[in-house]
XYZ file of C-alpha atoms in Angstrom:
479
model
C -34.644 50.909 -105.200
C -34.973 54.242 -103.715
C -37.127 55.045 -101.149
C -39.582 58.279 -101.127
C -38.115 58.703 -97.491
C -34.884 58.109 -98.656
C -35.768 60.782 -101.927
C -36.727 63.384 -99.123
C -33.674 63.025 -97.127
C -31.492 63.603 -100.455
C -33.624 66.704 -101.093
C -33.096 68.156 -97.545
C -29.158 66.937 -97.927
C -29.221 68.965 -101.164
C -30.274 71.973 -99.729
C -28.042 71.854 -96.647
C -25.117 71.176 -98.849
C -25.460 74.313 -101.182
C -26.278 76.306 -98.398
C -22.851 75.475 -97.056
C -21.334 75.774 -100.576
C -22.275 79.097 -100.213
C -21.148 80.562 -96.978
C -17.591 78.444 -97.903
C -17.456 80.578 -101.223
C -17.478 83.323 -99.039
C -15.189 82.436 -96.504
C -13.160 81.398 -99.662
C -13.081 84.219 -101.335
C -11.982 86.363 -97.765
C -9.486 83.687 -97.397
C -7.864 84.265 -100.453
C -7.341 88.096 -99.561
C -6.013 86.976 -96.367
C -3.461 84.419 -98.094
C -2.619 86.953 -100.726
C -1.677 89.749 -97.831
C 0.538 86.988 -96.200
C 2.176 86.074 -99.499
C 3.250 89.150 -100.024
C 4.534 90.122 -97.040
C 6.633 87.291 -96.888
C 7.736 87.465 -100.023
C 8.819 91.382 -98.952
C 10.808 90.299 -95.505
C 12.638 87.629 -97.582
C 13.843 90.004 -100.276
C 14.533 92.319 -97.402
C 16.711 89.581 -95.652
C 18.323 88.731 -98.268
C 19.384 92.603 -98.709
C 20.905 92.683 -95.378
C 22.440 89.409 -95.479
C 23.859 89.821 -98.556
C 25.609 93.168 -97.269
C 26.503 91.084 -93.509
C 28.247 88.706 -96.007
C 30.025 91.339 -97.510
C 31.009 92.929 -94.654
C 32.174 89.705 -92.652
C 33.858 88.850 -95.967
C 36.039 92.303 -95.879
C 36.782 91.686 -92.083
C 38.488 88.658 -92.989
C 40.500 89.898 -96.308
C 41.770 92.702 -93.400
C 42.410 90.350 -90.342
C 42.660 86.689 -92.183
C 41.866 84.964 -89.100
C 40.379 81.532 -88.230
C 37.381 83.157 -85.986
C 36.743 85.698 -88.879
C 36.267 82.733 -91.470
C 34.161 81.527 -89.179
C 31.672 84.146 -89.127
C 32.080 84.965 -92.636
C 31.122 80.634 -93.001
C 27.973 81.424 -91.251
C 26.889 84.317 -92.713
C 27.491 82.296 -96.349
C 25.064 79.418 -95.004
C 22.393 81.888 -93.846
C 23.021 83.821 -97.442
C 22.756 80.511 -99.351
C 19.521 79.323 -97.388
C 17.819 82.447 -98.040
C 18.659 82.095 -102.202
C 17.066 78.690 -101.622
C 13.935 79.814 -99.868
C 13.928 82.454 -102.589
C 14.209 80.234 -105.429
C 11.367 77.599 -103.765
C 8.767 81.257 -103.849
C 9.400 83.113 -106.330
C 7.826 81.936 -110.177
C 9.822 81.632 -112.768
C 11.033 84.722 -114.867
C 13.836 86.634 -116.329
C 13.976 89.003 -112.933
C 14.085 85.986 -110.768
C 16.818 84.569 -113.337
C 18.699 87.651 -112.978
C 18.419 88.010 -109.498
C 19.381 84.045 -108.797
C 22.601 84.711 -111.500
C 23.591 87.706 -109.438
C 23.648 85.757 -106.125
C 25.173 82.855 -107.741
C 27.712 85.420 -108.989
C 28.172 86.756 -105.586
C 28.647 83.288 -104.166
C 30.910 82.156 -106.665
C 33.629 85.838 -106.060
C 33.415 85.210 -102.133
C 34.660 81.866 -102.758
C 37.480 83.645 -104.756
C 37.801 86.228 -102.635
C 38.562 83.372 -99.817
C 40.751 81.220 -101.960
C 42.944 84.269 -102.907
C 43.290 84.918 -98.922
C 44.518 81.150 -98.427
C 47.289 81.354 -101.301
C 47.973 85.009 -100.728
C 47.473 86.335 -103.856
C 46.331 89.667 -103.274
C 45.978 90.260 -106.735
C 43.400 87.510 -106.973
C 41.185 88.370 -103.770
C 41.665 91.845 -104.464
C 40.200 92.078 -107.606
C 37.521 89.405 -106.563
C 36.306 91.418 -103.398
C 35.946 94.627 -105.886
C 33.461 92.115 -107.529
C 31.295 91.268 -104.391
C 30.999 94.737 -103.571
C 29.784 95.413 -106.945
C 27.435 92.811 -107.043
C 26.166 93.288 -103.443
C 24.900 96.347 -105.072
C 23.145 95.206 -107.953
C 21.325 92.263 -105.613
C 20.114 95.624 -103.062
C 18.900 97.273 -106.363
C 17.057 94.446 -107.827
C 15.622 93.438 -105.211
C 13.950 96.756 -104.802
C 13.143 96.667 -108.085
C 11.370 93.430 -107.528
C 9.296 94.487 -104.424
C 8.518 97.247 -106.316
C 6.640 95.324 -109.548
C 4.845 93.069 -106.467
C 3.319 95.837 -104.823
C 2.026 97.223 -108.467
C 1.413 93.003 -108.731
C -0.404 92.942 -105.578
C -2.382 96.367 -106.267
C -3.663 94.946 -109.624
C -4.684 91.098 -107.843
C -6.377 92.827 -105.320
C -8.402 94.708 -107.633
C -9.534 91.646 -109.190
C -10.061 89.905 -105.871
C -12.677 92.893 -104.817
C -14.773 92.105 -108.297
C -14.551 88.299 -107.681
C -15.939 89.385 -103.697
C -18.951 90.860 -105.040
C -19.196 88.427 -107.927
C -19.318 85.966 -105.353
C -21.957 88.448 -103.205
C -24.010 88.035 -106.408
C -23.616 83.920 -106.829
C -24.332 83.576 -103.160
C -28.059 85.663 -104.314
C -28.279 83.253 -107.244
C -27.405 80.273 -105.329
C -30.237 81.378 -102.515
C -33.253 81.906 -105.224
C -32.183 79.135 -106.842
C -32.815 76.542 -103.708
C -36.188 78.300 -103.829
C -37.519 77.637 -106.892
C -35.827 74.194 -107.038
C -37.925 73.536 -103.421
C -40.878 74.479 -105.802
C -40.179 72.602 -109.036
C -39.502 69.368 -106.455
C -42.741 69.576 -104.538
C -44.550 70.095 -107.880
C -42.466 66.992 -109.790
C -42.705 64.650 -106.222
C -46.425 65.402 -105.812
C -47.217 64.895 -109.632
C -45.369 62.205 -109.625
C -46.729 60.014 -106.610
C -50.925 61.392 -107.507
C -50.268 60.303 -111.355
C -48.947 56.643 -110.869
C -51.725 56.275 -107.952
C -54.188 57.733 -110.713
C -52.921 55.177 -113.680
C -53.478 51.800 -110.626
C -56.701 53.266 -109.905
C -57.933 53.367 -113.692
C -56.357 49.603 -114.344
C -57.506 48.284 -110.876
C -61.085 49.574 -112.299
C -60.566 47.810 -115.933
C -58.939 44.417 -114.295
C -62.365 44.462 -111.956
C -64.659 44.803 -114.797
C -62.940 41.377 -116.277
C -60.301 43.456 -118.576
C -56.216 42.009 -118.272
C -55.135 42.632 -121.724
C -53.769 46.431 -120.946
C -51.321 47.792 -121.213
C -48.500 47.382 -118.237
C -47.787 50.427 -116.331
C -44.502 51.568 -116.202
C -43.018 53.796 -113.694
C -39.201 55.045 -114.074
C -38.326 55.996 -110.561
C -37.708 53.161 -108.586
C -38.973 53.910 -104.927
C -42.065 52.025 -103.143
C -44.781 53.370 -106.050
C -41.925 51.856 -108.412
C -42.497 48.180 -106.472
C -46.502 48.104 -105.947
C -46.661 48.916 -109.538
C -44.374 46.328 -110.503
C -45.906 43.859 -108.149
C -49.548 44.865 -109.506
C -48.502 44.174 -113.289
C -47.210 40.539 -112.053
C -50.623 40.166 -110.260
C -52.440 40.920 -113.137
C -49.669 38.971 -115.839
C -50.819 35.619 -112.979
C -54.444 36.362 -113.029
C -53.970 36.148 -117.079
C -51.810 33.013 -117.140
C -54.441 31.368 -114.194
C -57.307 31.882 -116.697
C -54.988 30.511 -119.856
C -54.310 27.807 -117.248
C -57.642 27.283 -116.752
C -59.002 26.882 -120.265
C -56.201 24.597 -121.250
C -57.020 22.182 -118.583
C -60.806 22.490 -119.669
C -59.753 21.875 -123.157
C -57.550 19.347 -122.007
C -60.477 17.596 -119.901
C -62.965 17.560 -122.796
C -60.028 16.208 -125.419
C -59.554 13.140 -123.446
C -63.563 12.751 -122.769
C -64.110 12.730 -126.233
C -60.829 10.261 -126.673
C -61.913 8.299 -124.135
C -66.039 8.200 -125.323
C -64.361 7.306 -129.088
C -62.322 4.268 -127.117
C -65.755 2.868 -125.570
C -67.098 3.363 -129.203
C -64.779 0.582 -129.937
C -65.275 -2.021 -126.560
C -67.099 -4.525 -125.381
C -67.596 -5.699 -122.044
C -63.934 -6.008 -121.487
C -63.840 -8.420 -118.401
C -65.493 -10.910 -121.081
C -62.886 -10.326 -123.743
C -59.803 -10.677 -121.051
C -61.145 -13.612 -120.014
C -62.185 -15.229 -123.207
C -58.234 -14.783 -124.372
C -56.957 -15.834 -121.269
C -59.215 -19.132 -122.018
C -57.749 -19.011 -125.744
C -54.214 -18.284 -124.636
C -54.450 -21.267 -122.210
C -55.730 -23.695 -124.145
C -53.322 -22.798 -127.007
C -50.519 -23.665 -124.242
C -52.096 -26.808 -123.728
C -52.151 -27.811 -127.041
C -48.861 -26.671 -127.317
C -49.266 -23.692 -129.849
C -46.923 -21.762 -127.989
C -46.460 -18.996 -130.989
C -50.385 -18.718 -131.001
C -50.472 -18.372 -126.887
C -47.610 -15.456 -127.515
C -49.696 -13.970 -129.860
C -52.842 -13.735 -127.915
C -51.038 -12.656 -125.152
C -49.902 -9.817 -127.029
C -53.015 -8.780 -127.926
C -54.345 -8.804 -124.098
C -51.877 -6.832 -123.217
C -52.311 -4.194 -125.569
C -55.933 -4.251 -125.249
C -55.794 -3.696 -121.570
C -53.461 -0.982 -121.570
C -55.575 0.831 -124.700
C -58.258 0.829 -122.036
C -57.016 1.889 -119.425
C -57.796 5.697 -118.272
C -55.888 8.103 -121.047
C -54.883 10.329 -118.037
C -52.766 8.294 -115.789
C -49.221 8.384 -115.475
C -47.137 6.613 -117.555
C -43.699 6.660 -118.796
C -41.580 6.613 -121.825
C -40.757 2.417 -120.984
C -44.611 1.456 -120.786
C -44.818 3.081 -124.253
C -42.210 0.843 -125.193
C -43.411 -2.100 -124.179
C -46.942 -1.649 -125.954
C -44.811 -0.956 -129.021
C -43.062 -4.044 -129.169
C -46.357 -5.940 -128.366
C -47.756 -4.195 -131.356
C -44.893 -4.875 -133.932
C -44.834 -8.261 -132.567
C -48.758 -8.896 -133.589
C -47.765 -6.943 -136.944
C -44.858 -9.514 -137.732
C -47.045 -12.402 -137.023
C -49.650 -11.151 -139.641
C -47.342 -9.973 -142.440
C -44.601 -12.146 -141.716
C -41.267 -10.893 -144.294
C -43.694 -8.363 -145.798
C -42.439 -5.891 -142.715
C -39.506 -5.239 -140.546
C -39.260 -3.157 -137.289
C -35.940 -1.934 -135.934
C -35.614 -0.730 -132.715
C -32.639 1.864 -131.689
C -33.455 2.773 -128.179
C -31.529 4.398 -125.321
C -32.557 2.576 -121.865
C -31.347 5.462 -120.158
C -33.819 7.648 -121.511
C -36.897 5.567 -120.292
C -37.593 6.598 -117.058
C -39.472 10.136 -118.566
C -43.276 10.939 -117.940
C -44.730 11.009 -121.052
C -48.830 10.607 -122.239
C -50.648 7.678 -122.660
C -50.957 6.005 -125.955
C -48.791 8.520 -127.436
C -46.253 6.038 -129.811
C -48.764 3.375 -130.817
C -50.987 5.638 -132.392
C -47.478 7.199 -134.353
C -46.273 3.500 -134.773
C -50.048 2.629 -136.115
C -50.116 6.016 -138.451
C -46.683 4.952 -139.881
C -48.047 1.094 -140.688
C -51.263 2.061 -141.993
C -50.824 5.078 -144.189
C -47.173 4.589 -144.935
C -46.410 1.078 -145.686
C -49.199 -1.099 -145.456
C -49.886 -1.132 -149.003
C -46.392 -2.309 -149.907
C -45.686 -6.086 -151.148
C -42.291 -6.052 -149.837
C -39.192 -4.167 -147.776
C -41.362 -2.310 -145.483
C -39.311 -0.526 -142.584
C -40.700 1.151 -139.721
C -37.837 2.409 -137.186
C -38.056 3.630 -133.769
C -35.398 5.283 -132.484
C -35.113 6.886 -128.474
C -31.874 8.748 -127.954
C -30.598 11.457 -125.370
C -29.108 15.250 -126.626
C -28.576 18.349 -125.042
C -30.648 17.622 -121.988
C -33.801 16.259 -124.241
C -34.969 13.195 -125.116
C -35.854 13.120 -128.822
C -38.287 10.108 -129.903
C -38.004 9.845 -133.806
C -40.585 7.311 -135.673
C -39.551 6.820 -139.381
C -40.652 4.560 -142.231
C -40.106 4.282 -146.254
C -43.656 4.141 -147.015
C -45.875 6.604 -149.201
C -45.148 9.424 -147.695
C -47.233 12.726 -147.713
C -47.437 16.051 -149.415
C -47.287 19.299 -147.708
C -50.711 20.222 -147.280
C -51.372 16.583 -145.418
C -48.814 17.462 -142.933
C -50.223 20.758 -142.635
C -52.929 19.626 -141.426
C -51.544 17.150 -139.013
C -49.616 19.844 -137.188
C -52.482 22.769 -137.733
C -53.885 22.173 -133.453
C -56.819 23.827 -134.002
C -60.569 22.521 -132.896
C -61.746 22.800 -136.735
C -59.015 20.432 -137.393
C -60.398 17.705 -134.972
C -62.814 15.740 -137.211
C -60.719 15.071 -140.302
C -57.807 13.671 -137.842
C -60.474 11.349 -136.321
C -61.707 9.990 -139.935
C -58.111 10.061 -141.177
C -57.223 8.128 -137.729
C -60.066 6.046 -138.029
C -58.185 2.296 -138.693
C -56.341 2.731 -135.285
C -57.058 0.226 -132.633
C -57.332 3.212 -130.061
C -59.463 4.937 -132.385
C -56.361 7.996 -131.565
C -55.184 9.944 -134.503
C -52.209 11.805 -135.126
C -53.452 15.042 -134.400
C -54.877 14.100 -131.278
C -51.424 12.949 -130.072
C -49.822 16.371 -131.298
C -52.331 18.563 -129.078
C -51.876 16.296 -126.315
C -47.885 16.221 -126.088
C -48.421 20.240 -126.333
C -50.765 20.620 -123.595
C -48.588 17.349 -121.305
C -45.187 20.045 -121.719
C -45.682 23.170 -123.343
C -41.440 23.152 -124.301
C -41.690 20.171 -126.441
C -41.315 19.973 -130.422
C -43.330 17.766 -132.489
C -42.037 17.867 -136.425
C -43.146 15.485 -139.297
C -40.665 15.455 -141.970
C -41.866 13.590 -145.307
C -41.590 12.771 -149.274
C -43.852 11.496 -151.363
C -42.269 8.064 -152.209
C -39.648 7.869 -149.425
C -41.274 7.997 -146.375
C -42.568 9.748 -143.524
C -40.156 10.895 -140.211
C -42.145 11.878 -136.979
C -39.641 13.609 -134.383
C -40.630 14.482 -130.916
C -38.495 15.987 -128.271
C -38.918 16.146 -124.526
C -37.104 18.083 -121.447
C -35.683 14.854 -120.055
C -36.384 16.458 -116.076
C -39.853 16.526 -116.826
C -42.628 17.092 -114.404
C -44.946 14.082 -115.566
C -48.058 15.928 -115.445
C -49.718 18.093 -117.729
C -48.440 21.802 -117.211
């Protein structure tokens, strides 16, 4: 994020910078007449060194062809070296070209007859360093030619760059007026675009602070593209208003939520009596079954207590995945007692996965959907299946049978969560002992964790599958 202070300082640093752009374009461009002077003048003493140490070469040389002496080779040794570095220094400066190429031959040339020259001295053949000093004096004289020749095309060199260096001077006298009305009129265009910028986001808060006050949230965001402190309140006023949104969603679902299980639990009552009296008269039945020794009958009533207190019990407590359980198996165990063969229930369950928050009376009234509308009406080979199993960090709770089954438009209407849809669940779940249908259980696993899946797969004639799937770190309360 960029600050506006930060914004200002990178103007300012902007400014400063092509300010000094321009006075170094300047002292550039005089540089370059001052480096262009020096070149050439040392280009000039070199040529004019190697002139006169070309001619000392040839002169120490002819001393020693006279007087073949050991302190004349000397000299004309030293005067070779100092010939030889000045080729190299000459080669190193000068760009390639055919009069460099000519000029380097010749001194090559001139290098090469010297050594003659010398060799012809040490095996006194005067023929040989005769003939070979002829040479160097000859080509002593082409090197003092050419190299006039080639000061001569880098003064008319140097009088042509120097022309062009005076128009780049005052084409850089007329950048450097540029340059300065241009940091003018961009100080203008960035006061205008900083100013607009900073009074037309404060403008567009205003206008939504106004609509979010008169009870308004669904605009638009706003959305700012520079990223500097307007960038962040704006950002931090859309999440205000995106949590004022969610807090009033939040707060009709639990409203919903409250009057769903008051009408649940006024439907329940609908279908009580004093309960105290009915524990007690089946803890009197179970108890004297015992004593009689009808141990199968005392199970049985049992059973029933148990489910009937925990079908009682407040529908917003918190329970877990192994209560469920247990109330299922008391159920299937009443069920087998009554229909004996008719029925079997098959159990598949994970123990691992029991310890999840899930809502009350949420896989009786499946289990009691499955028995009534799906294979209650069958003579024989009835199935119901329960089946609790852990994948990919979800619990998934499947309820199947072979009964009837259902068409389309019945599950449509199962999983359609809707208010309109409320009274046809509630005749539909109307044989229940917790007076709970299936739609009720739907909207209620919804609203308990909004990332759970609830999907009824079915055929007519085969059977009816319920799947349900929850996060198995769930919070255990209704988000």
């Amino acid at each position: 994020m960029i600050r506006i202070r930060t914004k200002l300082l990178i103007y300012f640093g902007v400014i400063l910078l092509l300010l000094l752009l321009l006075f170094w374009i300047r002292e550039h461009s005089n540089q370059q007449v001052k480096d262009l002077y020096d070149e050439n003048m040392e280009y000039f003493f070199l040529l004019n060194e190697m002139t006169k140490e070309t001619n000392q070469t040839y002169q120490s040389l002819q001393i020693y062809v006279h007087e073949p002496l050991k302190e004349n080779l000397t000299l004309y040794m030293v005067d070779k070296n100092k010939f030889n570095q000045l080729q190299q220094q000459f080669i190193a400066m000068e760009k390639q070209g055919i009069p460099k190429k000519n000029l380097v031959n010749m001194m090559d040339n001139f290098r090469e007859q010297t050594e003659k020259t010398v060799e012809g001295i040490e095996n006194q053949d005067i023929q040989q360093y005769s003939s070979s000093l002829k040479e160097v004096e000859k080509i002593s004289s082409y090197i003092h030619e050419k190299a006039l020749d080639l000061i001569d095309e880098k003064l008319t060199e140097y009088q042509e760059v120097s022309f062009l260096l005076d128009k780049k001077i005052n084409h850089t006298k007329n950048m450097g007026t540029t340059i300065l009305f241009s940091i003018i009129l961009l100080s203008i265009l960035f006061a205008l675009w900083f100013s607009n910028g900073i009074t037309r986001t404060i403008g567009r808060l205003t206008k939504e602070a106004e609509e979010i006050s008169a009870g308004k949230y669904d605009g638009e965001d706003i959305v700012v593209s520079q990223k500097d402190e307007l960038w962040f309140l704006t950002k931090t006023f859309n999440e205000m208003k995106k949590n004022i949104l969610e807090s009033v969603s939040q707060i009709e679902e639990k409203a919903r939520l409250a009057h769903l299980l008051k009408e649940m639990e006024l439907k329940s009552l609908q279908n009580q009596i004093n309960p105290h009296f009915l524990f007690n008269t089946l803890n009197t039945i179970s108890k004297t079954a015992y004593i009689e020794g009808a141990d199968r009958t005392c199970e049985l009533i049992s059973s029933v207590s148990t489910l009937l207190r925990y079908n009682i019990g407040s529908l917003d407590r918190q329970t877990i995945l192994k209560d469920e359980v247990v109330i299922v198996k008391e159920y299937f165990f009443i069920q087998k007692t009554r229909f004996g063969g008719r029925v079997e229930f098959i159990e598949e369950i994970d123990p691992a996965c029991l310890s999840i928050p899930i809502p009350c009376l949420t896989l009786q009234p499946i289990i009691e959907n499955a028995f009534i509308h799906g294979i209650e009406s069958m003579a024989k080979g009835a199935t119901i299946t329960l089946t609790i199993y852990e994948k990919n960090e979800k619990v998934w709770i499947e309820v199947k049978d072979n009964g009837v089954g259902m068409d389309q438009e019945t599950i449509d209407r199962l999983m359609d969560l809707r208010e309109d849809t409320e009274s046809t669940v509630t005749k539909k779940g109307s044989g229940h002992s917790t007076g709970i249908g299936m739609s009720n259980v739907i909207k209620r696993i919804k609203l308990f964790d909004k990332e759970s899946q609830v999907m009824v797969h079915s055929t007519l004639g085969e059977g009816t599958s319920v799947i349900i799937s929850l996060n198995k770190y769930g919070k255990g309360a209704y988000s």
